[in-house]
CSV table of C-alpha atoms in Angstrom, one decimal:
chain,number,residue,atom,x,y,z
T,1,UNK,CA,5.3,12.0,-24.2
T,2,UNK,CA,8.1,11.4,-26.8
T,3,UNK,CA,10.6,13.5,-25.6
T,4,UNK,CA,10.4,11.8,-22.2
T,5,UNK,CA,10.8,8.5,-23.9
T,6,UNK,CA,13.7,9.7,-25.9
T,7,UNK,CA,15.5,11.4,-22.8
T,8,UNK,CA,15.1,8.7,-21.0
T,9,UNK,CA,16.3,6.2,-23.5
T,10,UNK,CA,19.4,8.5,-24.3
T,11,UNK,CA,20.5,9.7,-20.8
T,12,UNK,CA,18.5,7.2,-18.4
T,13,UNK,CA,20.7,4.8,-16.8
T,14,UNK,CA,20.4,2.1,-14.6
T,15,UNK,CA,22.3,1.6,-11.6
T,16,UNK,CA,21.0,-1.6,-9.9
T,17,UNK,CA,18.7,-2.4,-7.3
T,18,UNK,CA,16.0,-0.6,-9.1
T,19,UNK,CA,17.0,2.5,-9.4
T,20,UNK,CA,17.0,4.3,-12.6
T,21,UNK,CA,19.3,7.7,-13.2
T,22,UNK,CA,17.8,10.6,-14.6
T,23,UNK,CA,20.0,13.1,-12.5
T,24,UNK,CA,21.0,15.0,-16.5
T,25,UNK,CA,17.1,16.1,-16.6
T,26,UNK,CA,15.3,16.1,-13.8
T,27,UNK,CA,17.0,15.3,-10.6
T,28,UNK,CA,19.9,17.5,-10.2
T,29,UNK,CA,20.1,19.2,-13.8
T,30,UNK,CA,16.7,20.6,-15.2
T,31,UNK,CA,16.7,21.9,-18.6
T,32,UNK,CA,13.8,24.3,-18.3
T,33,UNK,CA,12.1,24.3,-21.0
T,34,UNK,CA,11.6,20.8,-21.2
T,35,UNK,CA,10.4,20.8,-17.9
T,36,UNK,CA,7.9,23.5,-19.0
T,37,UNK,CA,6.8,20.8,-21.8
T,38,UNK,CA,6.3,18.5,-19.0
T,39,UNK,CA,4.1,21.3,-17.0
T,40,UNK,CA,2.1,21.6,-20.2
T,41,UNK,CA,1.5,18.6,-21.0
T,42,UNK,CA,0.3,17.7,-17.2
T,43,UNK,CA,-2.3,20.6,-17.6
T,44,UNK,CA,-3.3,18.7,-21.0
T,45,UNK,CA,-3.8,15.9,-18.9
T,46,UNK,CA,-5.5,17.4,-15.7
T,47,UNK,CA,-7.3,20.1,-16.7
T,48,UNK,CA,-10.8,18.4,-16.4
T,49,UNK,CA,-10.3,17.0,-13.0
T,50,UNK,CA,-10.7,21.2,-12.2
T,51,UNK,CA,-7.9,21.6,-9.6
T,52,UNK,CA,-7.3,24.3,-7.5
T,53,UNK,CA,-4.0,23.1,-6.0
T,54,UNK,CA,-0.5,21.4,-6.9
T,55,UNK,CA,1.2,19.3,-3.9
T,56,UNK,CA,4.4,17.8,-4.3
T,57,UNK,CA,7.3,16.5,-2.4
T,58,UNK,CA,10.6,18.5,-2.2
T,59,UNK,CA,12.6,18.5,-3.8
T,60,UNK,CA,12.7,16.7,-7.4
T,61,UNK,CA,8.8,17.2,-7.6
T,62,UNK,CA,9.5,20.8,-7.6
T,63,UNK,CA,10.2,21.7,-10.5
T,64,UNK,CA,7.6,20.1,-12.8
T,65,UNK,CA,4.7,21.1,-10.1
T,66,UNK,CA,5.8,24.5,-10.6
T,67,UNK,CA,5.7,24.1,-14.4
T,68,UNK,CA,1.9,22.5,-14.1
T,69,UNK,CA,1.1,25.2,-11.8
T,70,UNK,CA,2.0,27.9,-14.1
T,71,UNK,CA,0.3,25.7,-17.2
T,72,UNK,CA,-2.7,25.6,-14.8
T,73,UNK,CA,-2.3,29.2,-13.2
T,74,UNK,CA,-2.9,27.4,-9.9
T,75,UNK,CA,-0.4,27.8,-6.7
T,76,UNK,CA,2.1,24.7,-5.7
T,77,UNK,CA,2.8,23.3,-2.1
T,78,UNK,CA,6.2,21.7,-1.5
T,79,UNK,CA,5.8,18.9,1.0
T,80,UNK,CA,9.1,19.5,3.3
T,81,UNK,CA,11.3,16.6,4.7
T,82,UNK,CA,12.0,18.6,7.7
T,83,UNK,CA,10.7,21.4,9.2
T,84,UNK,CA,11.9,25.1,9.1
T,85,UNK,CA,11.6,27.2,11.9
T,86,UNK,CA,9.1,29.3,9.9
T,87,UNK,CA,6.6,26.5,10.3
T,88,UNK,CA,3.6,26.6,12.8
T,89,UNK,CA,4.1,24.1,15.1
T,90,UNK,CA,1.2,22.2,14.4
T,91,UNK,CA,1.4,20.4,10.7
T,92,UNK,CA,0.2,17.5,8.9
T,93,UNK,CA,2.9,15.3,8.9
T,94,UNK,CA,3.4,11.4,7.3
T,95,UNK,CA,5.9,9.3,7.4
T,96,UNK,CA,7.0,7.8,4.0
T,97,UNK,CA,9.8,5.1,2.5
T,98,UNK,CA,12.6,6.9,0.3
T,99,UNK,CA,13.6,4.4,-2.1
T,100,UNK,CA,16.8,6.0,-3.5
T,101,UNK,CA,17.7,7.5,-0.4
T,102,UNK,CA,17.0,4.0,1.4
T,103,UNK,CA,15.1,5.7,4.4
T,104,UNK,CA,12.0,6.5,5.7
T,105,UNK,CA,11.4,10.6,5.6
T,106,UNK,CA,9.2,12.6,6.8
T,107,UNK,CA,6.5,14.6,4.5
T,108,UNK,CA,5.3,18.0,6.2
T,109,UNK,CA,2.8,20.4,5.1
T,110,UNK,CA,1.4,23.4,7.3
T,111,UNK,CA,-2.1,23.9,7.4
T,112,UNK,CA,-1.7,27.1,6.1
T,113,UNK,CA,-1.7,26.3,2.6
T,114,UNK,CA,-3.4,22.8,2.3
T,115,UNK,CA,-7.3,23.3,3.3
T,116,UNK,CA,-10.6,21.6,3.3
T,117,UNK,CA,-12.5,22.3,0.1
T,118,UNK,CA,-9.3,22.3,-2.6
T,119,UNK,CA,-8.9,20.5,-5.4
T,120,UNK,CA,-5.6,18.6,-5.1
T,121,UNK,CA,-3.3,17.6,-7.6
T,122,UNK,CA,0.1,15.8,-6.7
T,123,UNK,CA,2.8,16.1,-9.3
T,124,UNK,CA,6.1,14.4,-8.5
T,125,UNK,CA,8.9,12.7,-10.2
T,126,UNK,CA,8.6,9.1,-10.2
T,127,UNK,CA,5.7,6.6,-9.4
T,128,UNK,CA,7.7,3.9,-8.7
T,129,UNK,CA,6.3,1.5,-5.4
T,130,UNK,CA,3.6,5.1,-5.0
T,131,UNK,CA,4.9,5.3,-1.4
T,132,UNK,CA,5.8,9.2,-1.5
T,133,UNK,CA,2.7,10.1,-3.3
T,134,UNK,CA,0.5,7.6,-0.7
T,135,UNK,CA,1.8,9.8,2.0
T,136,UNK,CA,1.4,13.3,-0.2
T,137,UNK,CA,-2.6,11.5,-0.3
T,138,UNK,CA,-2.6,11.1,3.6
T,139,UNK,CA,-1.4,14.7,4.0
T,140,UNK,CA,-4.3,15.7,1.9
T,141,UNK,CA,-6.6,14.1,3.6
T,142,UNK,CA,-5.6,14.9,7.2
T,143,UNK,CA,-6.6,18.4,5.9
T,144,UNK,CA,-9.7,17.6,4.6
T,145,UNK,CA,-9.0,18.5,1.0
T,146,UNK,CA,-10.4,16.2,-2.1
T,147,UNK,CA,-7.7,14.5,-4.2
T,148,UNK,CA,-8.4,14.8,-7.6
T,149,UNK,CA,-5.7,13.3,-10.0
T,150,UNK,CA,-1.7,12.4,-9.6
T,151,UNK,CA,0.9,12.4,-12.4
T,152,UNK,CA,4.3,11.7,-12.9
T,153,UNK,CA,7.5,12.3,-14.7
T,154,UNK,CA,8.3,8.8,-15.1
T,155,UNK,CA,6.6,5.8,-14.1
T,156,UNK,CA,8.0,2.1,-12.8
T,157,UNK,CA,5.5,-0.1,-13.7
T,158,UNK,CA,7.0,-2.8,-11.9
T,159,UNK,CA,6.8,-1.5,-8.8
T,160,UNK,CA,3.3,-1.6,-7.9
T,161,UNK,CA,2.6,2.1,-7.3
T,162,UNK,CA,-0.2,2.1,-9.9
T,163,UNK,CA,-2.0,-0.6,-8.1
T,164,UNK,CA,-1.7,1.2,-4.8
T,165,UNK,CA,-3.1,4.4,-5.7
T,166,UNK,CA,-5.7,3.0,-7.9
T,167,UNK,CA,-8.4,2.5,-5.2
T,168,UNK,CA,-8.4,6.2,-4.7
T,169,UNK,CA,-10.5,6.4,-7.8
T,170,UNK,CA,-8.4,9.6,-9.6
T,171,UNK,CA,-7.0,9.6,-13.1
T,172,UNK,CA,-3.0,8.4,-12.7
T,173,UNK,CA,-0.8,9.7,-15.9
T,174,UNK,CA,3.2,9.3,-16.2
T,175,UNK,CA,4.8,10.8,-19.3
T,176,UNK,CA,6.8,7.6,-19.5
T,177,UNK,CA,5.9,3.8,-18.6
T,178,UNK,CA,9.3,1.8,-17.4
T,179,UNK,CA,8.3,-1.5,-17.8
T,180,UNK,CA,11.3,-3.3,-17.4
T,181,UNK,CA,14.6,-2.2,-16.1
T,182,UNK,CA,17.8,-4.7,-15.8
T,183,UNK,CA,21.3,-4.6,-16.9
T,184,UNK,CA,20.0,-5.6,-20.0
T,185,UNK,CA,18.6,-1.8,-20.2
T,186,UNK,CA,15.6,0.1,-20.3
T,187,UNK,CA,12.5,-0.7,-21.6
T,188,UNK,CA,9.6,1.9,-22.1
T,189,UNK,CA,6.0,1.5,-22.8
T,190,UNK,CA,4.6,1.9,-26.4
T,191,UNK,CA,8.3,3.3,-27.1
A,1,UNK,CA,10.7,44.7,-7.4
A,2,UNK,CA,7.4,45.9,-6.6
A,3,UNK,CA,5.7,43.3,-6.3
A,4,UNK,CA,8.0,41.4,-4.1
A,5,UNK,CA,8.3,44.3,-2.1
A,6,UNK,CA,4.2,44.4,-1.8
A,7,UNK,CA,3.8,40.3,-0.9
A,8,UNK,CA,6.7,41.2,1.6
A,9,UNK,CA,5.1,44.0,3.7
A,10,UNK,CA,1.2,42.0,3.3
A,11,UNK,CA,2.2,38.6,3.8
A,12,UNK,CA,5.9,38.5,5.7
A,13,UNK,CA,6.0,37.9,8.9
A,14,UNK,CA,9.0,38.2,11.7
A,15,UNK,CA,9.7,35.5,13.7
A,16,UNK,CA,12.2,36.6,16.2
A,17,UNK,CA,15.8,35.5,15.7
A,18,UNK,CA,15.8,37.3,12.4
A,19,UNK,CA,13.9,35.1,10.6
A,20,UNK,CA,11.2,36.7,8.0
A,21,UNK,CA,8.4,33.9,7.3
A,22,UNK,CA,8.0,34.2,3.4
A,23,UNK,CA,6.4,30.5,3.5
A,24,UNK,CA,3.0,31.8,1.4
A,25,UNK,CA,4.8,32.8,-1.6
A,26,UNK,CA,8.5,31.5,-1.7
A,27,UNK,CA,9.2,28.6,1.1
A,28,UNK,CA,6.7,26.3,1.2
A,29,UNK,CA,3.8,27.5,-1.2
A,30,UNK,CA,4.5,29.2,-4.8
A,31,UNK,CA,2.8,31.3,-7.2
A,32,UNK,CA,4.0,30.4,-10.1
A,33,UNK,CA,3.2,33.4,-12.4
A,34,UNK,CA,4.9,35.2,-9.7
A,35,UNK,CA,7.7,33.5,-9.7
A,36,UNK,CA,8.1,33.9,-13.8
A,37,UNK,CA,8.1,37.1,-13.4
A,38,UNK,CA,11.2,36.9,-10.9
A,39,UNK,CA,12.7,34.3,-12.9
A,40,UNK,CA,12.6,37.6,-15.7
A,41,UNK,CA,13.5,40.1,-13.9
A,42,UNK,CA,16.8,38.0,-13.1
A,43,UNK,CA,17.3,37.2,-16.6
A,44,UNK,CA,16.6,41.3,-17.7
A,45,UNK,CA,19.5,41.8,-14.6
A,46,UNK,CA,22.1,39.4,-15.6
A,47,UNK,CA,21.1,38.6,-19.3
A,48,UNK,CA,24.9,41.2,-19.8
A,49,UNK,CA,26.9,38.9,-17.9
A,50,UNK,CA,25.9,36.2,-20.6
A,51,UNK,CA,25.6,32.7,-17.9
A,52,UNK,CA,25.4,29.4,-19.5
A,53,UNK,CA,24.0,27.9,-16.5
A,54,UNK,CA,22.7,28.5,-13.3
A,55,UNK,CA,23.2,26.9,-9.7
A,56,UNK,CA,21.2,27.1,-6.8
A,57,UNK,CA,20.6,25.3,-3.4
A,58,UNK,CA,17.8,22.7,-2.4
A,59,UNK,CA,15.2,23.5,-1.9
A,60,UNK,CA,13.9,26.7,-2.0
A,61,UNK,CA,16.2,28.0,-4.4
A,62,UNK,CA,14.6,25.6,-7.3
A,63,UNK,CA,11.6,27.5,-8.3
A,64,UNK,CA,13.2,31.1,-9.1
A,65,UNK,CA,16.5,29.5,-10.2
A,66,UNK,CA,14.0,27.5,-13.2
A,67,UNK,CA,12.3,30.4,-13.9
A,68,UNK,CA,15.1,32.3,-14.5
A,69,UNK,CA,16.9,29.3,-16.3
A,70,UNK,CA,13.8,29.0,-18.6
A,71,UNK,CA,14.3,32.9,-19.0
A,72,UNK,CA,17.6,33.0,-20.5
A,73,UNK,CA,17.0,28.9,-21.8
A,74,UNK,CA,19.7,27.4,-19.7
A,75,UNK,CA,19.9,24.9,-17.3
A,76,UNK,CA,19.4,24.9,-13.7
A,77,UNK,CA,21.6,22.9,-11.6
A,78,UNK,CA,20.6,22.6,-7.6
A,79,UNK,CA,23.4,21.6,-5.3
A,80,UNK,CA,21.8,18.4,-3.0
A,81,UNK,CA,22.1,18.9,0.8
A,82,UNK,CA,22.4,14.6,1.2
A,83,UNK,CA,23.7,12.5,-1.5
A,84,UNK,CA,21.3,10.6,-3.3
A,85,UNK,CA,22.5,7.1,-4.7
A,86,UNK,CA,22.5,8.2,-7.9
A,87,UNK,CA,25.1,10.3,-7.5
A,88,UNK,CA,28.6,9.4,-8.5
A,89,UNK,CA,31.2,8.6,-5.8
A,90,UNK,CA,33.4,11.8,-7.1
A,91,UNK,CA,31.6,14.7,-6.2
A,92,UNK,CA,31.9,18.3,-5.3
A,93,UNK,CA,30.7,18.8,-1.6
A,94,UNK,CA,31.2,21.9,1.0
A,95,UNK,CA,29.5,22.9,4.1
A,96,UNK,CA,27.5,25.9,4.9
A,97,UNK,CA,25.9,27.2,8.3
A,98,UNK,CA,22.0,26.9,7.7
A,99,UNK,CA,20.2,29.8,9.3
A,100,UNK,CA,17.0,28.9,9.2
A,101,UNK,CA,17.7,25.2,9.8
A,102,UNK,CA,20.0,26.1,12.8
A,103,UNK,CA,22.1,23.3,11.8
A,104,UNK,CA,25.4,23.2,8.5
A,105,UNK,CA,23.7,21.9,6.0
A,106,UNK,CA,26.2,19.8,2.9
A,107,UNK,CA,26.1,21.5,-0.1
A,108,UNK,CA,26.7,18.2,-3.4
A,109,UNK,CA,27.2,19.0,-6.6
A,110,UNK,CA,28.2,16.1,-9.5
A,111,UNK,CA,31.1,17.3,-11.4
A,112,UNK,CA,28.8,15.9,-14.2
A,113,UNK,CA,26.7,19.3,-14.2
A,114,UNK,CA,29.6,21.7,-13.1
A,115,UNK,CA,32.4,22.0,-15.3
A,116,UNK,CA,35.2,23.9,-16.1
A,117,UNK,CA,34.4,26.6,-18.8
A,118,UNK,CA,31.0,27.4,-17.7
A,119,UNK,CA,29.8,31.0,-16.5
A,120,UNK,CA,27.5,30.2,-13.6
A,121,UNK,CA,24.8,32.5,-12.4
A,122,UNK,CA,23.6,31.8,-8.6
A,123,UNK,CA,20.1,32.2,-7.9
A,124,UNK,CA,18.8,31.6,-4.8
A,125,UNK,CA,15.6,32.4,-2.4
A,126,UNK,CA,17.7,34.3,0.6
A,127,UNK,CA,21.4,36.6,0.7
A,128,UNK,CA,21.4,37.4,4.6
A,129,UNK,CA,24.6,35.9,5.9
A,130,UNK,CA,26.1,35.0,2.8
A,131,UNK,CA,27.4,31.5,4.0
A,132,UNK,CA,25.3,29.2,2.0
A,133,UNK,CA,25.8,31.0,-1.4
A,134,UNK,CA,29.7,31.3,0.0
A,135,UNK,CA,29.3,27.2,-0.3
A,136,UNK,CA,27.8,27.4,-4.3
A,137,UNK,CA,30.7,29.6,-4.7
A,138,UNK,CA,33.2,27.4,-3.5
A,139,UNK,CA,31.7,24.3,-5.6
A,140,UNK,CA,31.5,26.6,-8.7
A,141,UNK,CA,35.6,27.2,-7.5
A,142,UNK,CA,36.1,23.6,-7.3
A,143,UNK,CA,34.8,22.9,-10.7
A,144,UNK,CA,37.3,25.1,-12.4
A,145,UNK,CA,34.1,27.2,-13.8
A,146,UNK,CA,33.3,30.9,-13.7
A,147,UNK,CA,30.9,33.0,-11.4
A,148,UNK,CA,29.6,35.7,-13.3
A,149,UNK,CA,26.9,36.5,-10.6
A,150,UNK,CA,24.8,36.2,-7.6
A,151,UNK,CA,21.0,36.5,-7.5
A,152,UNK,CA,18.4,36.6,-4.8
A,153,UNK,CA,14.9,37.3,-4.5
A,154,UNK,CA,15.1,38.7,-1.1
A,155,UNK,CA,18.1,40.5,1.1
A,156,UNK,CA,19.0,40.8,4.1
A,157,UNK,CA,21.0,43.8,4.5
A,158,UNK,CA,22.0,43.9,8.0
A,159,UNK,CA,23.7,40.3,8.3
A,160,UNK,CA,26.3,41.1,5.9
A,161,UNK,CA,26.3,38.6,3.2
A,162,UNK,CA,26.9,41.4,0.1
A,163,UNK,CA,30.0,42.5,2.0
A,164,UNK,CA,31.0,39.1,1.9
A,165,UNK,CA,30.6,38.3,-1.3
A,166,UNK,CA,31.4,41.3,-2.8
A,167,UNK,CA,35.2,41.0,-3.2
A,168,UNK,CA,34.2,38.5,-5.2
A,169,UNK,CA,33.6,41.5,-8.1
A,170,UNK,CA,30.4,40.4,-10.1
A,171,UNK,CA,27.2,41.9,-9.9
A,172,UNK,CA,24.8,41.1,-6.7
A,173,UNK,CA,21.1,41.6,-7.4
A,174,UNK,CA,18.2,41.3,-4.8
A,175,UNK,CA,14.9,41.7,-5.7
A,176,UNK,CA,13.9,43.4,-2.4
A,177,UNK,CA,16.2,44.7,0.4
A,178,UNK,CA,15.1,44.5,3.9
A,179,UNK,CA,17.2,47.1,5.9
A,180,UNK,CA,15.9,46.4,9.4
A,181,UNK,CA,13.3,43.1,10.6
A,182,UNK,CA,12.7,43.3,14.2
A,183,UNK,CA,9.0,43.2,16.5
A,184,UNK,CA,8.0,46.5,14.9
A,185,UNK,CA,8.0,45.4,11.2
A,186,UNK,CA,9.7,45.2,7.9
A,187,UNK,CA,11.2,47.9,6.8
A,188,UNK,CA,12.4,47.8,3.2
A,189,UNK,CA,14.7,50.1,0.9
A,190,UNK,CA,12.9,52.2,-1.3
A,191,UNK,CA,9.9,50.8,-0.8
């Protein structure tokens, strides 16, 4: 997706240790209508795979799993990091490694709204070591639900997220490929 | 809102403590064609007090705060509750009671996306005590920008938040009012 490549190549920067900024665009300020692009072009992407169901992670998935929902007219689950007092007291819950919060978090999701016989698709920010979305996976299975694609915002390729999740057998898409990502700068896949 | 007023009275639910479980269609799982048509009727309510952005609260203010963004085409800015490491070491940061977490919950905001000049429009799930849209208020303060109004997609009535926030004289809008929430139901105005 060009305008991906171009934000990130613009506003994107790199901060060390791996971590890549995109705070202007997608992780603290969200210009909606790109995001809706995003959503759109994630339906694009997914549509065959038949979903019936978005899951992602609060809280920087939210915003383009809401935007493939409505592309998909198909509800979204938020993964929560901790949980409210409105949850039931028995969830699905994984543990998971933040990478730019440097911490493991929790990733809870009532039974209520994740149940045997949907079609899942997980939509998050980054694929970057795929540790987040593993878990999201884990989730979906505890509650007896298929799995039946994953996309990003932006992938790392570096980080061997792709690898991970490949053995699920479901169709992987980013709307960027990092490839590399030094002081030297950013460098982006078929960009 | 009608329809907000409808999903309230079928699918709410009160938990004690004053705490109305909205989880099915705001807090944990999302229609998104639901929430557009929040994210519009927000925009047709505050389109007059002409925003250039809008800030809201992690997490469950994201979804109606894009919707409405992508209804007026601005951007959406959502105050972090823990500071990632992409964040700069300057920030704006205040502290605000959590209800529903039972805990004060940090409100972050990067004087990168809240800046003097701008006429910010608060969106966010819940106005029942006031406190943590009292905390977006005091960023938006601290930023040397303008509040030109506060929106919610459900009120509280009887905990006092609009009386708190009124002196602040701009327009408050809820998209459903709930006068009284104990064991023997919801009872909403003019509904």
């Amino acid at each position: 997706m060009d305008k991906m490549k171009e934000l990130i190549k613009q506003n994107g920067s790199y901060l060390g240790g791996g971590i890549l900024k995109v705070d202007s665009f997608i992780n603290h300020q969200v210009d909606p209508f790109f995001m809706r692009d995003c959503g759109e072009e994630f339906a694009r992407l997914f549509n065959h795979v038949k979903p019936t169901r978005i899951l992602t992670a609060e809280t920087s998935g939210v915003a383009p799993a809401l935007m493939t929902g409505l592309a998909l007219d198909i509800p979204v689950v938020y993964a929560r990091k901790s949980k409210p007092v409105t949850m039931p007291d028995q969830v699905y819950l994984t543990i998971a490694p933040s990478h730019t919060k440097g911490v493991s978090v929790e990733l809870i999701v009532s039974p209520e709204y994740l149940q045997n016989g949907e079609r899942v698709l997980i939509i998050d920010d980054f694929l970057a070591s795929g540790a987040t979305i593993k878990g999201l996976v884990r989730l979906i299975q505890a509650a007896g639900a298929t799995l039946v694609g994953i996309g990003a915002l932006i992938e790392k390729d570096f980080e061997g997220g792709r690898e991970l999740l490949e053995p699920l057998g479901v169709p992987i898409e980013s709307l960027a490929c990092i490839t590399k990502l030094d002081e030297n700068g950013i460098i982006l896949k078929d960009a």
